[in-house]
JSON list of C-alpha atoms in Angstrom, two decimals:
[
{"chain": "A", "resi": 19, "resn": "MET", "atom": "CA", "xyz": [-19.77, -2.40, 13.27]},
{"chain": "A", "resi": 20, "resn": "THR", "atom": "CA", "xyz": [-23.26, -1.04, 13.97]},
{"chain": "A", "resi": 21, "resn": "ARG", "atom": "CA", "xyz": [-24.81, -3.39, 11.40]},
{"chain": "A", "resi": 22, "resn": "SER", "atom": "CA", "xyz": [-23.06, -6.42, 12.93]},
{"chain": "A", "resi": 23, "resn": "ARG", "atom": "CA", "xyz": [-24.65, -6.00, 16.33]},
{"chain": "A", "resi": 24, "resn": "PRO", "atom": "CA", "xyz": [-25.36, -7.64, 18.67]},
{"chain": "A", "resi": 25, "resn": "GLY", "atom": "CA", "xyz": [-22.81, -10.42, 18.26]},
{"chain": "A", "resi": 26, "resn": "GLY", "atom": "CA", "xyz": [-20.52, -9.25, 15.48]},
{"chain": "A", "resi": 27, "resn": "ARG", "atom": "CA", "xyz": [-16.79, -8.90, 16.00]},
{"chain": "A", "resi": 28, "resn": "LEU", "atom": "CA", "xyz": [-14.24, -6.81, 14.13]},
{"chain": "A", "resi": 29, "resn": "LEU", "atom": "CA", "xyz": [-10.49, -7.40, 14.07]},
{"chain": "A", "resi": 30, "resn": "GLY", "atom": "CA", "xyz": [-8.38, -4.68, 12.44]},
{"chain": "A", "resi": 31, "resn": "LEU", "atom": "CA", "xyz": [-4.65, -4.86, 11.68]},
{"chain": "A", "resi": 32, "resn": "ASP", "atom": "CA", "xyz": [-2.33, -2.02, 10.74]},
{"chain": "A", "resi": 33, "resn": "ARG", "atom": "CA", "xyz": [1.43, -1.59, 10.93]},
{"chain": "A", "resi": 34, "resn": "ASP", "atom": "CA", "xyz": [1.20, 2.10, 11.81]},
{"chain": "A", "resi": 35, "resn": "PRO", "atom": "CA", "xyz": [0.85, 2.77, 15.55]},
{"chain": "A", "resi": 36, "resn": "ALA", "atom": "CA", "xyz": [-0.77, 6.14, 14.82]},
{"chain": "A", "resi": 37, "resn": "ALA", "atom": "CA", "xyz": [-3.45, 4.44, 12.71]},
{"chain": "A", "resi": 38, "resn": "ILE", "atom": "CA", "xyz": [-4.13, 1.95, 15.50]},
{"chain": "A", "resi": 39, "resn": "ALA", "atom": "CA", "xyz": [-4.52, 4.77, 18.02]},
{"chain": "A", "resi": 40, "resn": "ARG", "atom": "CA", "xyz": [-7.06, 6.52, 15.77]},
{"chain": "A", "resi": 41, "resn": "ALA", "atom": "CA", "xyz": [-8.97, 3.27, 15.19]},
{"chain": "A", "resi": 42, "resn": "ARG", "atom": "CA", "xyz": [-9.16, 2.46, 18.89]},
{"chain": "A", "resi": 43, "resn": "GLU", "atom": "CA", "xyz": [-10.51, 5.92, 19.67]},
{"chain": "A", "resi": 44, "resn": "ARG", "atom": "CA", "xyz": [-13.09, 5.75, 16.89]},
{"chain": "A", "resi": 45, "resn": "LEU", "atom": "CA", "xyz": [-14.27, 2.24, 17.77]},
{"chain": "A", "resi": 46, "resn": "ALA", "atom": "CA", "xyz": [-14.20, 2.61, 21.55]},
{"chain": "A", "resi": 47, "resn": "GLU", "atom": "CA", "xyz": [-17.99, 2.46, 21.84]},
{"chain": "A", "resi": 48, "resn": "PHE", "atom": "CA", "xyz": [-17.97, -1.15, 20.60]},
{"chain": "A", "resi": 49, "resn": "GLY", "atom": "CA", "xyz": [-15.75, -2.36, 23.44]},
{"chain": "A", "resi": 50, "resn": "GLU", "atom": "CA", "xyz": [-14.27, -5.86, 23.09]},
{"chain": "A", "resi": 51, "resn": "ASN", "atom": "CA", "xyz": [-16.21, -6.48, 19.88]},
{"chain": "A", "resi": 52, "resn": "ALA", "atom": "CA", "xyz": [-13.75, -4.28, 17.98]},
{"chain": "A", "resi": 53, "resn": "ALA", "atom": "CA", "xyz": [-10.06, -5.06, 18.38]},
{"chain": "A", "resi": 54, "resn": "SER", "atom": "CA", "xyz": [-7.33, -3.01, 16.70]},
{"chain": "A", "resi": 55, "resn": "VAL", "atom": "CA", "xyz": [-3.89, -4.63, 16.59]},
{"chain": "A", "resi": 56, "resn": "GLN", "atom": "CA", "xyz": [-0.59, -3.19, 15.46]},
{"chain": "A", "resi": 57, "resn": "ALA", "atom": "CA", "xyz": [0.68, -5.88, 13.11]},
{"chain": "A", "resi": 58, "resn": "ASN", "atom": "CA", "xyz": [1.52, -6.55, 9.50]},
{"chain": "A", "resi": 59, "resn": "PHE", "atom": "CA", "xyz": [-1.43, -8.17, 7.76]},
{"chain": "A", "resi": 60, "resn": "ASP", "atom": "CA", "xyz": [0.84, -11.03, 6.68]},
{"chain": "A", "resi": 61, "resn": "SER", "atom": "CA", "xyz": [0.41, -12.26, 10.29]},
{"chain": "A", "resi": 62, "resn": "LEU", "atom": "CA", "xyz": [-3.38, -12.33, 9.89]},
{"chain": "A", "resi": 63, "resn": "GLY", "atom": "CA", "xyz": [-3.74, -16.00, 10.77]},
{"chain": "A", "resi": 64, "resn": "GLU", "atom": "CA", "xyz": [-1.63, -15.71, 13.91]},
{"chain": "A", "resi": 65, "resn": "VAL", "atom": "CA", "xyz": [-3.43, -12.59, 15.13]},
{"chain": "A", "resi": 66, "resn": "ALA", "atom": "CA", "xyz": [-6.86, -14.11, 14.42]},
{"chain": "A", "resi": 67, "resn": "ALA", "atom": "CA", "xyz": [-5.95, -17.21, 16.44]},
{"chain": "A", "resi": 68, "resn": "ALA", "atom": "CA", "xyz": [-4.70, -15.07, 19.33]},
{"chain": "A", "resi": 69, "resn": "HIS", "atom": "CA", "xyz": [-8.14, -13.39, 19.39]},
{"chain": "A", "resi": 70, "resn": "ASP", "atom": "CA", "xyz": [-10.01, -16.71, 19.25]},
{"chain": "A", "resi": 71, "resn": "LEU", "atom": "CA", "xyz": [-11.42, -16.06, 15.81]},
{"chain": "A", "resi": 72, "resn": "GLY", "atom": "CA", "xyz": [-12.38, -19.16, 13.88]},
{"chain": "A", "resi": 73, "resn": "ALA", "atom": "CA", "xyz": [-14.02, -18.98, 10.47]},
{"chain": "A", "resi": 74, "resn": "VAL", "atom": "CA", "xyz": [-15.05, -15.44, 9.55]},
{"chain": "A", "resi": 75, "resn": "ASP", "atom": "CA", "xyz": [-17.71, -13.93, 7.30]},
{"chain": "A", "resi": 76, "resn": "GLY", "atom": "CA", "xyz": [-15.62, -11.28, 5.59]},
{"chain": "A", "resi": 77, "resn": "ILE", "atom": "CA", "xyz": [-12.11, -9.94, 5.16]},
{"chain": "A", "resi": 78, "resn": "LEU", "atom": "CA", "xyz": [-11.17, -6.57, 3.66]},
{"chain": "A", "resi": 79, "resn": "PHE", "atom": "CA", "xyz": [-7.66, -5.63, 2.57]},
{"chain": "A", "resi": 80, "resn": "ASP", "atom": "CA", "xyz": [-7.27, -1.88, 1.99]},
{"chain": "A", "resi": 81, "resn": "LEU", "atom": "CA", "xyz": [-3.78, -1.69, 0.58]},
{"chain": "A", "resi": 82, "resn": "GLY", "atom": "CA", "xyz": [-1.22, 1.11, 0.30]},
{"chain": "A", "resi": 83, "resn": "VAL", "atom": "CA", "xyz": [-0.90, 4.21, 2.44]},
{"chain": "A", "resi": 84, "resn": "SER", "atom": "CA", "xyz": [-3.53, 6.48, 3.95]},
{"chain": "A", "resi": 85, "resn": "SER", "atom": "CA", "xyz": [-4.15, 10.19, 3.52]},
{"chain": "A", "resi": 86, "resn": "PHE", "atom": "CA", "xyz": [-3.00, 10.65, 7.12]},
{"chain": "A", "resi": 87, "resn": "GLN", "atom": "CA", "xyz": [0.42, 9.27, 6.19]},
{"chain": "A", "resi": 88, "resn": "LEU", "atom": "CA", "xyz": [0.64, 11.18, 2.91]},
{"chain": "A", "resi": 89, "resn": "ASP", "atom": "CA", "xyz": [-0.30, 14.45, 4.59]},
{"chain": "A", "resi": 90, "resn": "GLU", "atom": "CA", "xyz": [2.31, 14.20, 7.36]},
{"chain": "A", "resi": 91, "resn": "PRO", "atom": "CA", "xyz": [5.67, 15.35, 5.90]},
{"chain": "A", "resi": 92, "resn": "GLU", "atom": "CA", "xyz": [7.62, 13.82, 8.77]},
{"chain": "A", "resi": 93, "resn": "ARG", "atom": "CA", "xyz": [6.58, 10.34, 7.60]},
{"chain": "A", "resi": 94, "resn": "GLY", "atom": "CA", "xyz": [8.49, 10.76, 4.34]},
{"chain": "A", "resi": 95, "resn": "PHE", "atom": "CA", "xyz": [5.73, 9.74, 1.90]},
{"chain": "A", "resi": 96, "resn": "ALA", "atom": "CA", "xyz": [4.89, 13.21, 0.59]},
{"chain": "A", "resi": 97, "resn": "ILE", "atom": "CA", "xyz": [6.48, 14.31, -2.67]},
{"chain": "A", "resi": 98, "resn": "ARG", "atom": "CA", "xyz": [5.49, 17.97, -2.53]},
{"chain": "A", "resi": 99, "resn": "ALA", "atom": "CA", "xyz": [6.41, 18.57, 1.12]},
{"chain": "A", "resi": 100, "resn": "ASP", "atom": "CA", "xyz": [9.83, 18.34, 2.71]},
{"chain": "A", "resi": 101, "resn": "GLY", "atom": "CA", "xyz": [10.49, 15.59, 5.22]},
{"chain": "A", "resi": 102, "resn": "PRO", "atom": "CA", "xyz": [12.95, 12.82, 6.06]},
{"chain": "A", "resi": 103, "resn": "LEU", "atom": "CA", "xyz": [13.45, 9.99, 3.57]},
{"chain": "A", "resi": 104, "resn": "ASP", "atom": "CA", "xyz": [11.65, 7.45, 5.74]},
{"chain": "A", "resi": 105, "resn": "MET", "atom": "CA", "xyz": [8.52, 5.87, 4.16]},
{"chain": "A", "resi": 106, "resn": "ARG", "atom": "CA", "xyz": [8.17, 3.14, 6.80]},
{"chain": "A", "resi": 107, "resn": "LEU", "atom": "CA", "xyz": [4.58, 2.18, 7.57]},
{"chain": "A", "resi": 108, "resn": "ASP", "atom": "CA", "xyz": [5.83, 1.20, 11.03]},
{"chain": "A", "resi": 109, "resn": "PRO", "atom": "CA", "xyz": [8.29, 3.98, 11.91]},
{"chain": "A", "resi": 110, "resn": "THR", "atom": "CA", "xyz": [9.68, 1.93, 14.79]},
{"chain": "A", "resi": 111, "resn": "SER", "atom": "CA", "xyz": [11.16, -0.90, 12.72]},
{"chain": "A", "resi": 112, "resn": "GLY", "atom": "CA", "xyz": [12.90, -1.66, 9.45]},
{"chain": "A", "resi": 113, "resn": "ARG", "atom": "CA", "xyz": [15.18, 0.39, 7.21]},
{"chain": "A", "resi": 114, "resn": "PRO", "atom": "CA", "xyz": [14.08, 3.85, 6.02]},
{"chain": "A", "resi": 115, "resn": "ALA", "atom": "CA", "xyz": [14.08, 4.79, 2.34]},
{"chain": "A", "resi": 116, "resn": "ALA", "atom": "CA", "xyz": [17.26, 6.82, 2.85]},
{"chain": "A", "resi": 117, "resn": "ASP", "atom": "CA", "xyz": [19.20, 3.57, 3.20]},
{"chain": "A", "resi": 118, "resn": "LEU", "atom": "CA", "xyz": [18.12, 2.43, -0.27]},
{"chain": "A", "resi": 119, "resn": "VAL", "atom": "CA", "xyz": [18.50, 5.83, -1.91]},
{"chain": "A", "resi": 120, "resn": "ASN", "atom": "CA", "xyz": [22.00, 6.44, -0.58]},
{"chain": "A", "resi": 121, "resn": "ARG", "atom": "CA", "xyz": [23.51, 2.96, -0.42]},
{"chain": "A", "resi": 122, "resn": "LEU", "atom": "CA", "xyz": [22.21, 0.83, -3.29]},
{"chain": "A", "resi": 123, "resn": "PRO", "atom": "CA", "xyz": [24.51, 0.52, -6.31]},
{"chain": "A", "resi": 124, "resn": "GLU", "atom": "CA", "xyz": [23.17, 2.51, -9.25]},
{"chain": "A", "resi": 125, "resn": "ARG", "atom": "CA", "xyz": [22.21, -0.58, -11.24]},
{"chain": "A", "resi": 126, "resn": "GLU", "atom": "CA", "xyz": [20.25, -2.09, -8.34]},
{"chain": "A", "resi": 127, "resn": "LEU", "atom": "CA", "xyz": [18.50, 1.20, -7.64]},
{"chain": "A", "resi": 128, "resn": "ALA", "atom": "CA", "xyz": [17.49, 1.46, -11.30]},
{"chain": "A", "resi": 129, "resn": "GLY", "atom": "CA", "xyz": [16.11, -2.09, -11.22]},
{"chain": "A", "resi": 130, "resn": "LEU", "atom": "CA", "xyz": [14.09, -1.37, -8.10]},
{"chain": "A", "resi": 131, "resn": "ILE", "atom": "CA", "xyz": [12.56, 1.79, -9.58]},
{"chain": "A", "resi": 132, "resn": "ARG", "atom": "CA", "xyz": [11.85, 0.03, -12.87]},
{"chain": "A", "resi": 133, "resn": "GLU", "atom": "CA", "xyz": [10.24, -3.09, -11.37]},
{"chain": "A", "resi": 134, "resn": "LEU", "atom": "CA", "xyz": [8.33, -1.66, -8.41]},
{"chain": "A", "resi": 135, "resn": "GLY", "atom": "CA", "xyz": [7.55, 1.73, -9.91]},
{"chain": "A", "resi": 136, "resn": "GLU", "atom": "CA", "xyz": [7.09, 0.61, -13.52]},
{"chain": "A", "resi": 137, "resn": "GLU", "atom": "CA", "xyz": [9.13, 3.69, -14.40]},
{"chain": "A", "resi": 138, "resn": "ARG", "atom": "CA", "xyz": [10.48, 3.94, -17.96]},
{"chain": "A", "resi": 139, "resn": "TRP", "atom": "CA", "xyz": [13.11, 6.51, -16.91]},
{"chain": "A", "resi": 140, "resn": "ALA", "atom": "CA", "xyz": [14.47, 4.34, -14.08]},
{"chain": "A", "resi": 141, "resn": "ALA", "atom": "CA", "xyz": [18.07, 4.15, -15.30]},
{"chain": "A", "resi": 142, "resn": "ARG", "atom": "CA", "xyz": [18.31, 7.89, -15.83]},
{"chain": "A", "resi": 143, "resn": "ILE", "atom": "CA", "xyz": [16.69, 8.62, -12.47]},
{"chain": "A", "resi": 144, "resn": "ALA", "atom": "CA", "xyz": [19.09, 6.28, -10.67]},
{"chain": "A", "resi": 145, "resn": "GLY", "atom": "CA", "xyz": [22.02, 8.02, -12.32]},
{"chain": "A", "resi": 146, "resn": "PHE", "atom": "CA", "xyz": [20.87, 11.44, -11.17]},
{"chain": "A", "resi": 147, "resn": "VAL", "atom": "CA", "xyz": [20.19, 10.16, -7.65]},
{"chain": "A", "resi": 148, "resn": "VAL", "atom": "CA", "xyz": [23.64, 8.62, -7.32]},
{"chain": "A", "resi": 149, "resn": "ALA", "atom": "CA", "xyz": [25.29, 11.79, -8.64]},
{"chain": "A", "resi": 150, "resn": "ARG", "atom": "CA", "xyz": [23.53, 13.86, -5.96]},
{"chain": "A", "resi": 151, "resn": "ARG", "atom": "CA", "xyz": [24.20, 11.61, -2.97]},
{"chain": "A", "resi": 152, "resn": "PRO", "atom": "CA", "xyz": [23.73, 11.93, -0.10]},
{"chain": "A", "resi": 153, "resn": "LEU", "atom": "CA", "xyz": [20.03, 12.75, -0.40]},
{"chain": "A", "resi": 154, "resn": "ARG", "atom": "CA", "xyz": [18.56, 13.56, 2.99]},
{"chain": "A", "resi": 155, "resn": "THR", "atom": "CA", "xyz": [14.98, 14.68, 2.43]},
{"chain": "A", "resi": 156, "resn": "THR", "atom": "CA", "xyz": [11.95, 13.96, 0.26]},
{"chain": "A", "resi": 157, "resn": "ARG", "atom": "CA", "xyz": [12.53, 17.28, -1.47]},
{"chain": "A", "resi": 158, "resn": "ASP", "atom": "CA", "xyz": [16.09, 16.21, -2.35]},
{"chain": "A", "resi": 159, "resn": "LEU", "atom": "CA", "xyz": [14.77, 13.03, -3.96]},
{"chain": "A", "resi": 160, "resn": "ALA", "atom": "CA", "xyz": [11.90, 14.75, -5.77]},
{"chain": "A", "resi": 161, "resn": "ALA", "atom": "CA", "xyz": [14.31, 17.35, -7.17]},
{"chain": "A", "resi": 162, "resn": "ALA", "atom": "CA", "xyz": [16.70, 14.66, -8.43]},
{"chain": "A", "resi": 163, "resn": "VAL", "atom": "CA", "xyz": [13.86, 12.87, -10.23]},
{"chain": "A", "resi": 164, "resn": "GLU", "atom": "CA", "xyz": [12.52, 16.12, -11.69]},
{"chain": "A", "resi": 165, "resn": "ALA", "atom": "CA", "xyz": [15.96, 16.86, -13.09]},
{"chain": "A", "resi": 166, "resn": "ALA", "atom": "CA", "xyz": [16.24, 13.37, -14.58]},
{"chain": "A", "resi": 167, "resn": "VAL", "atom": "CA", "xyz": [12.85, 13.08, -16.29]},
{"chain": "A", "resi": 168, "resn": "PRO", "atom": "CA", "xyz": [12.56, 15.01, -19.58]},
{"chain": "A", "resi": 169, "resn": "ARG", "atom": "CA", "xyz": [10.01, 17.80, -19.65]},
{"chain": "A", "resi": 170, "resn": "GLY", "atom": "CA", "xyz": [6.69, 16.70, -21.07]},
{"chain": "A", "resi": 171, "resn": "ALA", "atom": "CA", "xyz": [7.27, 13.03, -20.19]},
{"chain": "A", "resi": 172, "resn": "TRP", "atom": "CA", "xyz": [4.66, 13.20, -17.39]},
{"chain": "A", "resi": 173, "resn": "PRO", "atom": "CA", "xyz": [1.16, 14.73, -17.24]},
{"chain": "A", "resi": 174, "resn": "ARG", "atom": "CA", "xyz": [1.33, 18.14, -15.59]},
{"chain": "A", "resi": 175, "resn": "ARG", "atom": "CA", "xyz": [-1.11, 17.14, -12.84]},
{"chain": "A", "resi": 176, "resn": "ILE", "atom": "CA", "xyz": [1.10, 14.22, -11.70]},
{"chain": "A", "resi": 177, "resn": "HIS", "atom": "CA", "xyz": [4.54, 14.76, -10.18]},
{"chain": "A", "resi": 178, "resn": "PRO", "atom": "CA", "xyz": [7.31, 12.98, -12.13]},
{"chain": "A", "resi": 179, "resn": "ALA", "atom": "CA", "xyz": [8.64, 11.44, -8.91]},
{"chain": "A", "resi": 180, "resn": "THR", "atom": "CA", "xyz": [5.37, 9.60, -8.21]},
{"chain": "A", "resi": 181, "resn": "ARG", "atom": "CA", "xyz": [6.51, 6.20, -9.48]},
{"chain": "A", "resi": 182, "resn": "THR", "atom": "CA", "xyz": [9.94, 6.50, -7.86]},
{"chain": "A", "resi": 183, "resn": "PHE", "atom": "CA", "xyz": [8.39, 7.24, -4.47]},
{"chain": "A", "resi": 184, "resn": "GLN", "atom": "CA", "xyz": [5.99, 4.33, -5.00]},
{"chain": "A", "resi": 185, "resn": "ALA", "atom": "CA", "xyz": [8.85, 1.95, -5.76]},
{"chain": "A", "resi": 186, "resn": "LEU", "atom": "CA", "xyz": [10.85, 2.94, -2.70]},
{"chain": "A", "resi": 187, "resn": "ARG", "atom": "CA", "xyz": [7.81, 2.74, -0.42]},
{"chain": "A", "resi": 188, "resn": "ILE", "atom": "CA", "xyz": [6.93, -0.74, -1.69]},
{"chain": "A", "resi": 189, "resn": "ALA", "atom": "CA", "xyz": [10.51, -1.91, -1.20]},
{"chain": "A", "resi": 190, "resn": "VAL", "atom": "CA", "xyz": [10.90, -0.39, 2.28]},
{"chain": "A", "resi": 191, "resn": "ASN", "atom": "CA", "xyz": [7.72, -2.09, 3.52]},
{"chain": "A", "resi": 192, "resn": "ASP", "atom": "CA", "xyz": [7.88, -5.30, 1.47]},
{"chain": "A", "resi": 193, "resn": "GLU", "atom": "CA", "xyz": [4.31, -4.57, 0.43]},
{"chain": "A", "resi": 194, "resn": "LEU", "atom": "CA", "xyz": [4.06, -7.10, -2.39]},
{"chain": "A", "resi": 195, "resn": "GLY", "atom": "CA", "xyz": [5.60, -9.87, -0.31]},
{"chain": "A", "resi": 196, "resn": "SER", "atom": "CA", "xyz": [3.22, -9.10, 2.55]},
{"chain": "A", "resi": 197, "resn": "LEU", "atom": "CA", "xyz": [0.24, -9.29, 0.18]},
{"chain": "A", "resi": 198, "resn": "GLU", "atom": "CA", "xyz": [1.37, -12.62, -1.27]},
{"chain": "A", "resi": 199, "resn": "ARG", "atom": "CA", "xyz": [1.74, -14.06, 2.25]},
{"chain": "A", "resi": 200, "resn": "ALA", "atom": "CA", "xyz": [-1.55, -12.63, 3.53]},
{"chain": "A", "resi": 201, "resn": "LEU", "atom": "CA", "xyz": [-3.92, -13.75, 0.76]},
{"chain": "A", "resi": 202, "resn": "PRO", "atom": "CA", "xyz": [-3.67, -17.53, 1.45]},
{"chain": "A", "resi": 203, "resn": "GLN", "atom": "CA", "xyz": [-4.25, -16.88, 5.16]},
{"chain": "A", "resi": 204, "resn": "ALA", "atom": "CA", "xyz": [-7.38, -14.91, 4.32]},
{"chain": "A", "resi": 205, "resn": "ALA", "atom": "CA", "xyz": [-8.73, -17.76, 2.18]},
{"chain": "A", "resi": 206, "resn": "LEU", "atom": "CA", "xyz": [-8.19, -20.22, 5.03]},
{"chain": "A", "resi": 207, "resn": "LEU", "atom": "CA", "xyz": [-9.97, -18.00, 7.56]},
{"chain": "A", "resi": 208, "resn": "LEU", "atom": "CA", "xyz": [-13.15, -17.51, 5.54]},
{"chain": "A", "resi": 209, "resn": "ARG", "atom": "CA", "xyz": [-16.19, -19.68, 6.21]},
{"chain": "A", "resi": 210, "resn": "PRO", "atom": "CA", "xyz": [-18.11, -21.06, 3.19]},
{"chain": "A", "resi": 211, "resn": "GLY", "atom": "CA", "xyz": [-19.97, -18.13, 1.68]},
{"chain": "A", "resi": 212, "resn": "GLY", "atom": "CA", "xyz": [-17.59, -15.66, 3.33]},
{"chain": "A", "resi": 213, "resn": "ARG", "atom": "CA", "xyz": [-16.12, -12.94, 1.17]},
{"chain": "A", "resi": 214, "resn": "LEU", "atom": "CA", "xyz": [-12.66, -11.53, 0.56]},
{"chain": "A", "resi": 215, "resn": "VAL", "atom": "CA", "xyz": [-12.50, -7.97, -0.79]},
{"chain": "A", "resi": 216, "resn": "VAL", "atom": "CA", "xyz": [-9.26, -6.25, -1.78]},
{"chain": "A", "resi": 217, "resn": "ILE", "atom": "CA", "xyz": [-8.80, -2.59, -2.68]},
{"chain": "A", "resi": 218, "resn": "SER", "atom": "CA", "xyz": [-5.51, -1.99, -4.49]},
{"chain": "A", "resi": 219, "resn": "PHE", "atom": "CA", "xyz": [-4.00, 1.20, -5.84]},
{"chain": "A", "resi": 220, "resn": "HIS", "atom": "CA", "xyz": [-1.51, 0.13, -8.49]},
{"chain": "A", "resi": 221, "resn": "SER", "atom": "CA", "xyz": [-1.18, -2.59, -11.09]},
{"chain": "A", "resi": 222, "resn": "LEU", "atom": "CA", "xyz": [1.45, -4.66, -9.26]},
{"chain": "A", "resi": 223, "resn": "GLU", "atom": "CA", "xyz": [-0.90, -5.24, -6.33]},
{"chain": "A", "resi": 224, "resn": "ASP", "atom": "CA", "xyz": [-3.91, -5.79, -8.58]},
{"chain": "A", "resi": 225, "resn": "ARG", "atom": "CA", "xyz": [-2.09, -8.46, -10.60]},
{"chain": "A", "resi": 226, "resn": "ILE", "atom": "CA", "xyz": [-1.23, -10.41, -7.47]},
{"chain": "A", "resi": 227, "resn": "VAL", "atom": "CA", "xyz": [-4.84, -10.29, -6.27]},
{"chain": "A", "resi": 228, "resn": "LYS", "atom": "CA", "xyz": [-6.24, -11.20, -9.69]},
{"chain": "A", "resi": 229, "resn": "ARG", "atom": "CA", "xyz": [-3.89, -14.17, -10.02]},
{"chain": "A", "resi": 230, "resn": "PHE", "atom": "CA", "xyz": [-4.59, -15.41, -6.50]},
{"chain": "A", "resi": 231, "resn": "ILE", "atom": "CA", "xyz": [-8.37, -15.33, -6.91]},
{"chain": "A", "resi": 232, "resn": "ARG", "atom": "CA", "xyz": [-8.08, -17.05, -10.28]},
{"chain": "A", "resi": 233, "resn": "ASP", "atom": "CA", "xyz": [-5.79, -19.82, -9.05]},
{"chain": "A", "resi": 234, "resn": "GLU", "atom": "CA", "xyz": [-7.17, -20.43, -5.54]},
{"chain": "A", "resi": 235, "resn": "PRO", "atom": "CA", "xyz": [-9.55, -23.42, -5.83]},
{"chain": "A", "resi": 236, "resn": "SER", "atom": "CA", "xyz": [-11.48, -22.53, -2.65]},
{"chain": "A", "resi": 237, "resn": "LEU", "atom": "CA", "xyz": [-12.57, -19.16, -4.06]},
{"chain": "A", "resi": 238, "resn": "LYS", "atom": "CA", "xyz": [-14.82, -17.97, -6.85]},
{"chain": "A", "resi": 239, "resn": "ARG", "atom": "CA", "xyz": [-14.54, -14.43, -8.10]},
{"chain": "A", "resi": 240, "resn": "ILE", "atom": "CA", "xyz": [-17.44, -12.05, -7.58]},
{"chain": "A", "resi": 241, "resn": "ASN", "atom": "CA", "xyz": [-16.60, -9.43, -10.19]},
{"chain": "A", "resi": 242, "resn": "PRO", "atom": "CA", "xyz": [-14.77, -10.53, -13.38]},
{"chain": "A", "resi": 243, "resn": "THR", "atom": "CA", "xyz": [-13.26, -7.06, -13.80]},
{"chain": "A", "resi": 244, "resn": "PRO", "atom": "CA", "xyz": [-12.20, -4.75, -10.96]},
{"chain": "A", "resi": 245, "resn": "LEU", "atom": "CA", "xyz": [-14.64, -2.11, -9.76]},
{"chain": "A", "resi": 246, "resn": "THR", "atom": "CA", "xyz": [-13.36, 1.45, -10.10]},
{"chain": "A", "resi": 247, "resn": "PRO", "atom": "CA", "xyz": [-14.44, 4.74, -8.48]},
{"chain": "A", "resi": 248, "resn": "SER", "atom": "CA", "xyz": [-17.19, 6.81, -10.02]},
{"chain": "A", "resi": 249, "resn": "ALA", "atom": "CA", "xyz": [-16.56, 10.34, -11.23]},
{"chain": "A", "resi": 250, "resn": "ALA", "atom": "CA", "xyz": [-18.47, 11.61, -8.21]},
{"chain": "A", "resi": 251, "resn": "GLU", "atom": "CA", "xyz": [-16.22, 9.68, -5.84]},
{"chain": "A", "resi": 252, "resn": "THR", "atom": "CA", "xyz": [-12.99, 10.87, -7.43]},
{"chain": "A", "resi": 253, "resn": "GLY", "atom": "CA", "xyz": [-14.43, 14.37, -7.36]},
{"chain": "A", "resi": 254, "resn": "ARG", "atom": "CA", "xyz": [-14.77, 14.08, -3.59]},
{"chain": "A", "resi": 255, "resn": "ASN", "atom": "CA", "xyz": [-11.46, 12.26, -3.15]},
{"chain": "A", "resi": 256, "resn": "ARG", "atom": "CA", "xyz": [-8.87, 12.67, -5.89]},
{"chain": "A", "resi": 257, "resn": "ARG", "atom": "CA", "xyz": [-6.66, 9.98, -4.34]},
{"chain": "A", "resi": 258, "resn": "ALA", "atom": "CA", "xyz": [-9.34, 7.37, -5.06]},
{"chain": "A", "resi": 259, "resn": "ARG", "atom": "CA", "xyz": [-8.77, 7.66, -8.82]},
{"chain": "A", "resi": 260, "resn": "SER", "atom": "CA", "xyz": [-6.40, 4.67, -9.02]},
{"chain": "A", "resi": 261, "resn": "ALA", "atom": "CA", "xyz": [-8.38, 2.35, -6.70]},
{"chain": "A", "resi": 262, "resn": "ARG", "atom": "CA", "xyz": [-9.34, -1.10, -7.96]},
{"chain": "A", "resi": 263, "resn": "LEU", "atom": "CA", "xyz": [-11.63, -3.43, -6.03]},
{"chain": "A", "resi": 264, "resn": "ARG", "atom": "CA", "xyz": [-11.77, -7.20, -6.51]},
{"chain": "A", "resi": 265, "resn": "GLY", "atom": "CA", "xyz": [-13.88, -9.66, -4.55]},
{"chain": "A", "resi": 266, "resn": "ALA", "atom": "CA", "xyz": [-14.15, -13.42, -4.11]},
{"chain": "A", "resi": 267, "resn": "GLU", "atom": "CA", "xyz": [-16.43, -15.81, -2.23]},
{"chain": "A", "resi": 268, "resn": "LYS", "atom": "CA", "xyz": [-15.39, -18.94, -0.33]},
{"chain": "A", "resi": 269, "resn": "LEU", "atom": "CA", "xyz": [-16.88, -22.10, -1.80]}
]
């Protein structure tokens, strides 16, 4: 924001009311030039119009969940801490992960874990989950996955429930659908020469972004391959290790 003065404007969207509260506090010094709105980014066009934003110079999508959410057990994202099976980015709306874990037929649950988590042990995991129902906490789910996945099938530094948690979180929040709906709106909002930058954290998101930039005639890609964090950056922030950044410019 400082570099955009004196006339620059910033519009930020997030589904999490806690994230919006933090953003508003942090950006308070910029007054009306920085607006933080609780909304899914798939309503980007509508929110921009409501704030009288026409063509814009840049749009950044920072996908996935934040460290704040991962570090708060009560949000239900953390694998190694006990909390409710929630995983909603907006905890005031939608169905929590517990509904999927405890109600989906075994075959559907296996398909969800396989497709959205890219998990090779999906069928076995689903079987163990169904056998242990009802699962009430993140620890219950993590323990079921640990029991299902054969020893040695995962690197020791990564929890074997990582992909299962990812799959459920994506499903609960319709993250891939939101991304597919948001990208065309971003392309429409950009002025010629404006740039779209997307940071993704798993291959399903990255494929959607890559395909959109390739197929959208109004955009040209900036970097032919995604930019990845340096060793120094991942040393400072281990969670950055899976980040992939792609950019495009409006023609």
